[in-house]
């Protein structure tokens, strides 16, 4: 019988949260940066471009990157 410790993180609470773009995303291949919940994250989007200062919403987490969409 294996004893596994489940490491809990707050990453599961990120989808739905809003943030502000710090570095732009020009296309679907580029990676930008956004501040979400006080931390800076690398972000990607399926709907570029995202400009510095744009408000975004986290729609998913992909490894260590957040997938975001612009909030209109």
PDB file of N, CA, C and O in Angstrom:
ATOM      1  N   UNK A   1       0.842  -1.178   0.000  1.00  0.00           N
ATOM      2  CA  UNK A   1       0.000   0.000   0.000  1.00  0.00           C
ATOM      3  C   UNK A   1       0.888   1.243   0.000  1.00  0.00           C
ATOM      4  O   UNK A   1       1.777   1.363   0.824  1.00  0.00           O
ATOM      5  N   UNK A   2       0.621   2.154  -0.941  1.00  0.00           N
ATOM      6  CA  UNK A   2       1.412   3.380  -1.035  1.00  0.00           C
ATOM      7  C   UNK A   2       0.777   4.488  -0.229  1.00  0.00           C
ATOM      8  O   UNK A   2      -0.434   4.646  -0.227  1.00  0.00           O
ATOM      9  N   UNK A   3       1.613   5.238   0.433  1.00  0.00           N
ATOM     10  CA  UNK A   3       1.138   6.443   1.108  1.00  0.00           C
ATOM     11  C   UNK A   3       1.490   7.624   0.236  1.00  0.00           C
ATOM     12  O   UNK A   3       2.658   7.934   0.049  1.00  0.00           O
ATOM     13  N   UNK A   4       0.485   8.260  -0.303  1.00  0.00           N
ATOM     14  CA  UNK A   4       0.706   9.436  -1.149  1.00  0.00           C
ATOM     15  C   UNK A   4       0.157  10.657  -0.440  1.00  0.00           C
ATOM     16  O   UNK A   4      -0.957  10.643   0.064  1.00  0.00           O
ATOM     17  N   UNK A   5       0.965  11.690  -0.462  1.00  0.00           N
ATOM     18  CA  UNK A   5       0.520  12.956   0.092  1.00  0.00           C
ATOM     19  C   UNK A   5       0.042  13.802  -1.075  1.00  0.00           C
ATOM     20  O   UNK A   5       0.761  13.991  -2.054  1.00  0.00           O
ATOM     21  N   UNK A   6      -1.171  14.285  -0.987  1.00  0.00           N
ATOM     22  CA  UNK A   6      -1.704  15.123  -2.050  1.00  0.00           C
ATOM     23  C   UNK A   6      -1.329  16.558  -1.746  1.00  0.00           C
ATOM     24  O   UNK A   6      -1.700  17.113  -0.724  1.00  0.00           O
ATOM     25  N   UNK A   7      -0.547  17.139  -2.654  1.00  0.00           N
ATOM     26  CA  UNK A   7      -0.129  18.521  -2.510  1.00  0.00           C
ATOM     27  C   UNK A   7      -1.226  19.414  -3.056  1.00  0.00           C
ATOM     28  O   UNK A   7      -1.620  19.296  -4.204  1.00  0.00           O
ATOM     29  N   UNK A   8      -1.736  20.282  -2.225  1.00  0.00           N
ATOM     30  CA  UNK A   8      -2.812  21.176  -2.649  1.00  0.00           C
ATOM     31  C   UNK A   8      -2.225  22.529  -2.992  1.00  0.00           C
ATOM     32  O   UNK A   8      -1.400  23.059  -2.270  1.00  0.00           O
ATOM     33  N   UNK A   9      -2.671  23.064  -4.101  1.00  0.00           N
ATOM     34  CA  UNK A   9      -2.235  24.395  -4.511  1.00  0.00           C
ATOM     35  C   UNK A   9      -3.465  25.247  -4.770  1.00  0.00           C
ATOM     36  O   UNK A   9      -4.586  24.749  -4.792  1.00  0.00           O
ATOM     37  N   UNK A  10      -3.240  26.514  -4.981  1.00  0.00           N
ATOM     38  CA  UNK A  10      -4.352  27.415  -5.279  1.00  0.00           C
ATOM     39  C   UNK A  10      -4.576  27.569  -6.775  1.00  0.00           C
ATOM     40  O   UNK A  10      -5.391  28.371  -7.199  1.00  0.00           O
ATOM     41  N   UNK A  11      -3.840  26.816  -7.583  1.00  0.00           N
ATOM     42  CA  UNK A  11      -3.940  26.973  -9.034  1.00  0.00           C
ATOM     43  C   UNK A  11      -5.346  26.641  -9.535  1.00  0.00           C
ATOM     44  O   UNK A  11      -5.806  27.209 -10.514  1.00  0.00           O
ATOM     45  N   UNK A  12      -6.051  25.762  -8.820  1.00  0.00           N
ATOM     46  CA  UNK A  12      -7.397  25.392  -9.254  1.00  0.00           C
ATOM     47  C   UNK A  12      -8.416  26.513  -9.070  1.00  0.00           C
ATOM     48  O   UNK A  12      -9.507  26.456  -9.618  1.00  0.00           O
ATOM     49  N   UNK A  13      -8.059  27.547  -8.341  1.00  0.00           N
ATOM     50  CA  UNK A  13      -8.984  28.671  -8.169  1.00  0.00           C
ATOM     51  C   UNK A  13      -8.768  29.774  -9.201  1.00  0.00           C
ATOM     52  O   UNK A  13      -9.507  30.748  -9.232  1.00  0.00           O
ATOM     53  N   UNK A  14      -7.772  29.634 -10.067  1.00  0.00           N
ATOM     54  CA  UNK A  14      -7.465  30.676 -11.048  1.00  0.00           C
ATOM     55  C   UNK A  14      -8.496  30.822 -12.172  1.00  0.00           C
ATOM     56  O   UNK A  14      -8.809  31.949 -12.554  1.00  0.00           O
ATOM     57  N   UNK A  15      -9.023  29.734 -12.741  1.00  0.00           N
ATOM     58  CA  UNK A  15     -10.033  29.935 -13.789  1.00  0.00           C
ATOM     59  C   UNK A  15     -11.204  30.782 -13.289  1.00  0.00           C
ATOM     60  O   UNK A  15     -11.732  30.554 -12.209  1.00  0.00           O
ATOM     61  N   UNK A  16     -11.529  31.801 -14.087  1.00  0.00           N
ATOM     62  CA  UNK A  16     -12.587  32.724 -13.727  1.00  0.00           C
ATOM     63  C   UNK A  16     -12.068  34.025 -13.137  1.00  0.00           C
ATOM     64  O   UNK A  16     -12.768  35.033 -13.124  1.00  0.00           O
ATOM     65  N   UNK A  17     -10.836  34.014 -12.639  1.00  0.00           N
ATOM     66  CA  UNK A  17     -10.255  35.223 -12.062  1.00  0.00           C
ATOM     67  C   UNK A  17      -9.857  36.201 -13.161  1.00  0.00           C
ATOM     68  O   UNK A  17      -9.524  35.799 -14.278  1.00  0.00           O
ATOM     69  N   UNK A  18      -9.871  37.485 -12.824  1.00  0.00           N
ATOM     70  CA  UNK A  18      -9.465  38.525 -13.776  1.00  0.00           C
ATOM     71  C   UNK A  18      -8.065  39.009 -13.462  1.00  0.00           C
ATOM     72  O   UNK A  18      -7.603  38.923 -12.318  1.00  0.00           O
ATOM     73  N   UNK A  19      -7.407  39.525 -14.496  1.00  0.00           N
ATOM     74  CA  UNK A  19      -6.074  40.079 -14.344  1.00  0.00           C
ATOM     75  C   UNK A  19      -5.842  41.188 -15.350  1.00  0.00           C
ATOM     76  O   UNK A  19      -6.726  41.515 -16.142  1.00  0.00           O
ATOM     77  N   UNK A  20      -4.639  41.747 -15.323  1.00  0.00           N
ATOM     78  CA  UNK A  20      -4.265  42.842 -16.214  1.00  0.00           C
ATOM     79  C   UNK A  20      -3.005  42.438 -16.972  1.00  0.00           C
ATOM     80  O   UNK A  20      -2.028  41.965 -16.382  1.00  0.00           O
ATOM     81  N   UNK A  21      -3.039  42.651 -18.284  1.00  0.00           N
ATOM     82  CA  UNK A  21      -1.886  42.331 -19.127  1.00  0.00           C
ATOM     83  C   UNK A  21      -0.717  43.268 -18.832  1.00  0.00           C
ATOM     84  O   UNK A  21      -0.886  44.480 -18.745  1.00  0.00           O
ATOM     85  N   UNK A  22       0.481  42.673 -18.681  1.00  0.00           N
ATOM     86  CA  UNK A  22       1.707  43.433 -18.475  1.00  0.00           C
ATOM     87  C   UNK A  22       2.569  43.451 -19.728  1.00  0.00           C
ATOM     88  O   UNK A  22       3.219  44.449 -20.024  1.00  0.00           O
ATOM     89  N   UNK A  23       2.607  42.323 -20.427  1.00  0.00           N
ATOM     90  CA  UNK A  23       3.330  42.204 -21.699  1.00  0.00           C
ATOM     91  C   UNK A  23       2.379  41.626 -22.726  1.00  0.00           C
ATOM     92  O   UNK A  23       1.677  40.652 -22.438  1.00  0.00           O
ATOM     93  N   UNK A  24       2.330  42.194 -23.926  1.00  0.00           N
ATOM     94  CA  UNK A  24       1.315  41.805 -24.908  1.00  0.00           C
ATOM     95  C   UNK A  24       1.491  40.402 -25.488  1.00  0.00           C
ATOM     96  O   UNK A  24       2.573  39.823 -25.438  1.00  0.00           O
ATOM     97  N   UNK A  25       0.388  39.886 -26.031  1.00  0.00           N
ATOM     98  CA  UNK A  25       0.376  38.651 -26.814  1.00  0.00           C
ATOM     99  C   UNK A  25      -0.037  39.052 -28.224  1.00  0.00           C
ATOM    100  O   UNK A  25      -1.134  39.543 -28.436  1.00  0.00           O
ATOM    101  N   UNK A  26       0.869  38.864 -29.177  1.00  0.00           N
ATOM    102  CA  UNK A  26       0.621  39.305 -30.552  1.00  0.00           C
ATOM    103  C   UNK A  26      -0.115  38.273 -31.401  1.00  0.00           C
ATOM    104  O   UNK A  26      -0.855  38.621 -32.300  1.00  0.00           O
ATOM    105  N   UNK A  27       0.136  36.982 -31.134  1.00  0.00           N
ATOM    106  CA  UNK A  27      -0.478  35.919 -31.931  1.00  0.00           C
ATOM    107  C   UNK A  27      -0.647  34.673 -31.064  1.00  0.00           C
ATOM    108  O   UNK A  27      -0.259  34.679 -29.903  1.00  0.00           O
ATOM    109  N   UNK A  28      -1.219  33.617 -31.631  1.00  0.00           N
ATOM    110  CA  UNK A  28      -1.506  32.419 -30.838  1.00  0.00           C
ATOM    111  C   UNK A  28      -0.252  31.660 -30.416  1.00  0.00           C
ATOM    112  O   UNK A  28      -0.323  30.817 -29.537  1.00  0.00           O
ATOM    113  N   UNK A  29       0.883  31.970 -31.031  1.00  0.00           N
ATOM    114  CA  UNK A  29       2.128  31.294 -30.674  1.00  0.00           C
ATOM    115  C   UNK A  29       2.928  32.048 -29.613  1.00  0.00           C
ATOM    116  O   UNK A  29       3.808  31.474 -28.984  1.00  0.00           O
ATOM    117  N   UNK A  30       2.638  33.341 -29.423  1.00  0.00           N
ATOM    118  CA  UNK A  30       3.446  34.132 -28.491  1.00  0.00           C
ATOM    119  C   UNK A  30       2.910  34.032 -27.058  1.00  0.00           C
ATOM    120  O   UNK A  30       1.756  33.690 -26.827  1.00  0.00           O
ATOM    121  N   UNK A  31       3.804  34.312 -26.131  1.00  0.00           N
ATOM    122  CA  UNK A  31       3.492  34.256 -24.704  1.00  0.00           C
ATOM    123  C   UNK A  31       3.683  35.647 -24.120  1.00  0.00           C
ATOM    124  O   UNK A  31       4.702  36.291 -24.356  1.00  0.00           O
ATOM    125  N   UNK A  32       2.690  36.116 -23.377  1.00  0.00           N
ATOM    126  CA  UNK A  32       2.788  37.404 -22.707  1.00  0.00           C
ATOM    127  C   UNK A  32       2.817  37.203 -21.210  1.00  0.00           C
ATOM    128  O   UNK A  32       3.049  36.094 -20.724  1.00  0.00           O
ATOM    129  N   UNK A  33       2.573  38.284 -20.478  1.00  0.00           N
ATOM    130  CA  UNK A  33       2.511  38.201 -19.026  1.00  0.00           C
ATOM    131  C   UNK A  33       1.319  38.999 -18.528  1.00  0.00           C
ATOM    132  O   UNK A  33       0.983  40.047 -19.086  1.00  0.00           O
ATOM    133  N   UNK A  34       0.700  38.480 -17.457  1.00  0.00           N
ATOM    134  CA  UNK A  34      -0.416  39.175 -16.822  1.00  0.00           C
ATOM    135  C   UNK A  34      -0.298  39.027 -15.314  1.00  0.00           C
ATOM    136  O   UNK A  34       0.272  38.053 -14.814  1.00  0.00           O
ATOM    137  N   UNK A  35      -0.828  40.005 -14.611  1.00  0.00           N
ATOM    138  CA  UNK A  35      -0.878  39.937 -13.154  1.00  0.00           C
ATOM    139  C   UNK A  35      -2.275  39.476 -12.766  1.00  0.00           C
ATOM    140  O   UNK A  35      -3.269  40.112 -13.112  1.00  0.00           O
ATOM    141  N   UNK A  36      -2.327  38.329 -12.079  1.00  0.00           N
ATOM    142  CA  UNK A  36      -3.587  37.732 -11.636  1.00  0.00           C
ATOM    143  C   UNK A  36      -3.432  37.402 -10.149  1.00  0.00           C
ATOM    144  O   UNK A  36      -2.464  36.737  -9.761  1.00  0.00           O
ATOM    145  N   UNK A  37      -4.353  37.875  -9.338  1.00  0.00           N
ATOM    146  CA  UNK A  37      -4.320  37.646  -7.893  1.00  0.00           C
ATOM    147  C   UNK A  37      -2.979  38.046  -7.279  1.00  0.00           C
ATOM    148  O   UNK A  37      -2.431  37.356  -6.419  1.00  0.00           O
ATOM    149  N   UNK A  38      -2.414  39.144  -7.785  1.00  0.00           N
ATOM    150  CA  UNK A  38      -1.177  39.680  -7.217  1.00  0.00           C
ATOM    151  C   UNK A  38       0.106  39.024  -7.683  1.00  0.00           C
ATOM    152  O   UNK A  38       1.187  39.407  -7.253  1.00  0.00           O
ATOM    153  N   UNK A  39       0.010  38.028  -8.547  1.00  0.00           N
ATOM    154  CA  UNK A  39       1.211  37.339  -9.053  1.00  0.00           C
ATOM    155  C   UNK A  39       1.300  37.497 -10.562  1.00  0.00           C
ATOM    156  O   UNK A  39       0.292  37.574 -11.252  1.00  0.00           O
ATOM    157  N   UNK A  40       2.531  37.512 -11.071  1.00  0.00           N
ATOM    158  CA  UNK A  40       2.773  37.625 -12.511  1.00  0.00           C
ATOM    159  C   UNK A  40       2.856  36.218 -13.098  1.00  0.00           C
ATOM    160  O   UNK A  40       3.614  35.371 -12.615  1.00  0.00           O
ATOM    161  N   UNK A  41       2.055  35.999 -14.153  1.00  0.00           N
ATOM    162  CA  UNK A  41       1.979  34.703 -14.820  1.00  0.00           C
ATOM    163  C   UNK A  41       2.293  34.848 -16.299  1.00  0.00           C
ATOM    164  O   UNK A  41       1.981  35.873 -16.903  1.00  0.00           O
ATOM    165  N   UNK A  42       2.846  33.803 -16.890  1.00  0.00           N
ATOM    166  CA  UNK A  42       2.952  33.718 -18.345  1.00  0.00           C
ATOM    167  C   UNK A  42       1.582  33.342 -18.862  1.00  0.00           C
ATOM    168  O   UNK A  42       0.902  32.482 -18.281  1.00  0.00           O
ATOM    169  N   UNK A  43       1.166  34.002 -19.952  1.00  0.00           N
ATOM    170  CA  UNK A  43      -0.180  33.759 -20.482  1.00  0.00           C
ATOM    171  C   UNK A  43      -0.166  33.580 -21.991  1.00  0.00           C
ATOM    172  O   UNK A  43       0.709  34.093 -22.686  1.00  0.00           O
ATOM    173  N   UNK A  44      -1.149  32.818 -22.464  1.00  0.00           N
ATOM    174  CA  UNK A  44      -1.395  32.631 -23.894  1.00  0.00           C
ATOM    175  C   UNK A  44      -2.878  32.861 -24.130  1.00  0.00           C
ATOM    176  O   UNK A  44      -3.667  32.844 -23.198  1.00  0.00           O
ATOM    177  N   UNK A  45      -3.240  33.047 -25.406  1.00  0.00           N
ATOM    178  CA  UNK A  45      -4.647  33.216 -25.751  1.00  0.00           C
ATOM    179  C   UNK A  45      -4.925  32.620 -27.119  1.00  0.00           C
ATOM    180  O   UNK A  45      -4.023  32.535 -27.962  1.00  0.00           O
ATOM    181  N   UNK A  46      -6.167  32.230 -27.331  1.00  0.00           N
ATOM    182  CA  UNK A  46      -6.613  31.765 -28.642  1.00  0.00           C
ATOM    183  C   UNK A  46      -7.185  32.920 -29.457  1.00  0.00           C
ATOM    184  O   UNK A  46      -7.560  32.733 -30.610  1.00  0.00           O
ATOM    185  N   UNK A  47      -7.297  34.105 -28.824  1.00  0.00           N
ATOM    186  CA  UNK A  47      -7.907  35.260 -29.478  1.00  0.00           C
ATOM    187  C   UNK A  47      -7.026  36.510 -29.373  1.00  0.00           C
ATOM    188  O   UNK A  47      -7.400  37.467 -28.698  1.00  0.00           O
ATOM    189  N   UNK A  48      -5.847  36.498 -30.010  1.00  0.00           N
ATOM    190  CA  UNK A  48      -4.978  37.674 -29.946  1.00  0.00           C
ATOM    191  C   UNK A  48      -5.537  38.800 -30.804  1.00  0.00           C
ATOM    192  O   UNK A  48      -6.452  38.559 -31.599  1.00  0.00           O
ATOM    193  N   UNK A  49      -5.040  39.990 -30.703  1.00  0.00           N
ATOM    194  CA  UNK A  49      -3.962  40.386 -29.797  1.00  0.00           C
ATOM    195  C   UNK A  49      -4.502  40.809 -28.431  1.00  0.00           C
ATOM    196  O   UNK A  49      -5.658  41.186 -28.295  1.00  0.00           O
ATOM    197  N   UNK A  50      -3.628  40.722 -27.424  1.00  0.00           N
ATOM    198  CA  UNK A  50      -3.880  41.285 -26.102  1.00  0.00           C
ATOM    199  C   UNK A  50      -2.806  42.330 -25.864  1.00  0.00           C
ATOM    200  O   UNK A  50      -1.621  42.045 -26.040  1.00  0.00           O
ATOM    201  N   UNK A  51      -3.219  43.536 -25.469  1.00  0.00           N
ATOM    202  CA  UNK A  51      -2.273  44.632 -25.284  1.00  0.00           C
ATOM    203  C   UNK A  51      -2.011  44.878 -23.804  1.00  0.00           C
ATOM    204  O   UNK A  51      -2.824  44.512 -22.953  1.00  0.00           O
ATOM    205  N   UNK A  52      -0.889  45.537 -23.516  1.00  0.00           N
ATOM    206  CA  UNK A  52      -0.570  45.943 -22.158  1.00  0.00           C
ATOM    207  C   UNK A  52      -1.729  46.785 -21.620  1.00  0.00           C
ATOM    208  O   UNK A  52      -2.241  47.665 -22.309  1.00  0.00           O
ATOM    209  N   UNK A  53      -2.181  46.466 -20.417  1.00  0.00           N
ATOM    210  CA  UNK A  53      -3.290  47.189 -19.798  1.00  0.00           C
ATOM    211  C   UNK A  53      -4.656  46.569 -20.017  1.00  0.00           C
ATOM    212  O   UNK A  53      -5.610  46.920 -19.328  1.00  0.00           O
ATOM    213  N   UNK A  54      -4.780  45.637 -20.969  1.00  0.00           N
ATOM    214  CA  UNK A  54      -6.057  44.958 -21.197  1.00  0.00           C
ATOM    215  C   UNK A  54      -6.445  44.137 -19.967  1.00  0.00           C
ATOM    216  O   UNK A  54      -5.591  43.519 -19.321  1.00  0.00           O
ATOM    217  N   UNK A  55      -7.731  44.116 -19.666  1.00  0.00           N
ATOM    218  CA  UNK A  55      -8.250  43.243 -18.615  1.00  0.00           C
ATOM    219  C   UNK A  55      -8.552  41.888 -19.242  1.00  0.00           C
ATOM    220  O   UNK A  55      -9.163  41.813 -20.310  1.00  0.00           O
ATOM    221  N   UNK A  56      -8.105  40.823 -18.576  1.00  0.00           N
ATOM    222  CA  UNK A  56      -8.311  39.468 -19.088  1.00  0.00           C
ATOM    223  C   UNK A  56      -8.928  38.594 -18.013  1.00  0.00           C
ATOM    224  O   UNK A  56      -8.849  38.893 -16.829  1.00  0.00           O
ATOM    225  N   UNK A  57      -9.538  37.491 -18.458  1.00  0.00           N
ATOM    226  CA  UNK A  57     -10.100  36.482 -17.564  1.00  0.00           C
ATOM    227  C   UNK A  57      -9.389  35.161 -17.840  1.00  0.00           C
ATOM    228  O   UNK A  57      -9.217  34.774 -18.994  1.00  0.00           O
ATOM    229  N   UNK A  58      -9.026  34.458 -16.780  1.00  0.00           N
ATOM    230  CA  UNK A  58      -8.398  33.143 -16.916  1.00  0.00           C
ATOM    231  C   UNK A  58      -9.476  32.132 -17.284  1.00  0.00           C
ATOM    232  O   UNK A  58     -10.493  32.024 -16.600  1.00  0.00           O
ATOM    233  N   UNK A  59      -9.238  31.404 -18.391  1.00  0.00           N
ATOM    234  CA  UNK A  59     -10.213  30.376 -18.782  1.00  0.00           C
ATOM    235  C   UNK A  59      -9.680  28.966 -18.555  1.00  0.00           C
ATOM    236  O   UNK A  59     -10.453  28.016 -18.495  1.00  0.00           O
ATOM    237  N   UNK A  60      -8.342  28.838 -18.402  1.00  0.00           N
ATOM    238  CA  UNK A  60      -7.761  27.513 -18.163  1.00  0.00           C
ATOM    239  C   UNK A  60      -6.319  27.667 -17.689  1.00  0.00           C
ATOM    240  O   UNK A  60      -5.719  28.737 -17.821  1.00  0.00           O
ATOM    241  N   UNK A  61      -5.780  26.577 -17.163  1.00  0.00           N
ATOM    242  CA  UNK A  61      -4.382  26.506 -16.777  1.00  0.00           C
ATOM    243  C   UNK A  61      -3.748  25.406 -17.609  1.00  0.00           C
ATOM    244  O   UNK A  61      -4.282  24.297 -17.686  1.00  0.00           O
ATOM    245  N   UNK A  62      -2.620  25.722 -18.265  1.00  0.00           N
ATOM    246  CA  UNK A  62      -1.909  24.765 -19.102  1.00  0.00           C
ATOM    247  C   UNK A  62      -0.481  24.674 -18.587  1.00  0.00           C
ATOM    248  O   UNK A  62       0.356  25.489 -18.947  1.00  0.00           O
ATOM    249  N   UNK A  63      -0.224  23.702 -17.707  1.00  0.00           N
ATOM    250  CA  UNK A  63       1.094  23.595 -17.094  1.00  0.00           C
ATOM    251  C   UNK A  63       1.341  24.795 -16.192  1.00  0.00           C
ATOM    252  O   UNK A  63       0.611  25.012 -15.236  1.00  0.00           O
ATOM    253  N   UNK A  64       2.348  25.605 -16.537  1.00  0.00           N
ATOM    254  CA  UNK A  64       2.651  26.800 -15.756  1.00  0.00           C
ATOM    255  C   UNK A  64       2.167  28.070 -16.439  1.00  0.00           C
ATOM    256  O   UNK A  64       2.463  29.169 -15.987  1.00  0.00           O
ATOM    257  N   UNK A  65       1.409  27.914 -17.509  1.00  0.00           N
ATOM    258  CA  UNK A  65       0.869  29.070 -18.242  1.00  0.00           C
ATOM    259  C   UNK A  65      -0.647  29.144 -18.053  1.00  0.00           C
ATOM    260  O   UNK A  65      -1.324  28.124 -17.941  1.00  0.00           O
ATOM    261  N   UNK A  66      -1.138  30.381 -18.046  1.00  0.00           N
ATOM    262  CA  UNK A  66      -2.574  30.579 -17.975  1.00  0.00           C
ATOM    263  C   UNK A  66      -3.084  30.858 -19.391  1.00  0.00           C
ATOM    264  O   UNK A  66      -2.432  31.551 -20.155  1.00  0.00           O
ATOM    265  N   UNK A  67      -4.239  30.323 -19.701  1.00  0.00           N
ATOM    266  CA  UNK A  67      -4.918  30.630 -20.958  1.00  0.00           C
ATOM    267  C   UNK A  67      -5.965  31.678 -20.604  1.00  0.00           C
ATOM    268  O   UNK A  67      -6.788  31.460 -19.711  1.00  0.00           O
ATOM    269  N   UNK A  68      -5.911  32.815 -21.306  1.00  0.00           N
ATOM    270  CA  UNK A  68      -6.780  33.939 -20.955  1.00  0.00           C
ATOM    271  C   UNK A  68      -7.567  34.425 -22.155  1.00  0.00           C
ATOM    272  O   UNK A  68      -7.237  34.116 -23.301  1.00  0.00           O
ATOM    273  N   UNK A  69      -8.611  35.219 -21.855  1.00  0.00           N
ATOM    274  CA  UNK A  69      -9.380  35.888 -22.904  1.00  0.00           C
ATOM    275  C   UNK A  69      -9.608  37.313 -22.454  1.00  0.00           C
ATOM    276  O   UNK A  69      -9.651  37.607 -21.252  1.00  0.00           O
ATOM    277  N   UNK A  70      -9.741  38.205 -23.428  1.00  0.00           N
ATOM    278  CA  UNK A  70      -9.965  39.613 -23.126  1.00  0.00           C
ATOM    279  C   UNK A  70     -11.374  39.807 -22.573  1.00  0.00           C
ATOM    280  O   UNK A  70     -12.322  39.186 -23.043  1.00  0.00           O
ATOM    281  N   UNK A  71     -11.479  40.681 -21.568  1.00  0.00           N
ATOM    282  CA  UNK A  71     -12.767  41.059 -21.005  1.00  0.00           C
ATOM    283  C   UNK A  71     -13.200  42.360 -21.673  1.00  0.00           C
ATOM    284  O   UNK A  71     -12.446  43.330 -21.671  1.00  0.00           O
ATOM    285  N   UNK A  72     -14.381  42.356 -22.261  1.00  0.00           N
ATOM    286  CA  UNK A  72     -14.871  43.552 -22.951  1.00  0.00           C
ATOM    287  C   UNK A  72     -15.839  44.320 -22.078  1.00  0.00           C
ATOM    288  O   UNK A  72     -16.479  43.836 -21.226  1.00  0.00           O
TER     289      UNK A  72
END
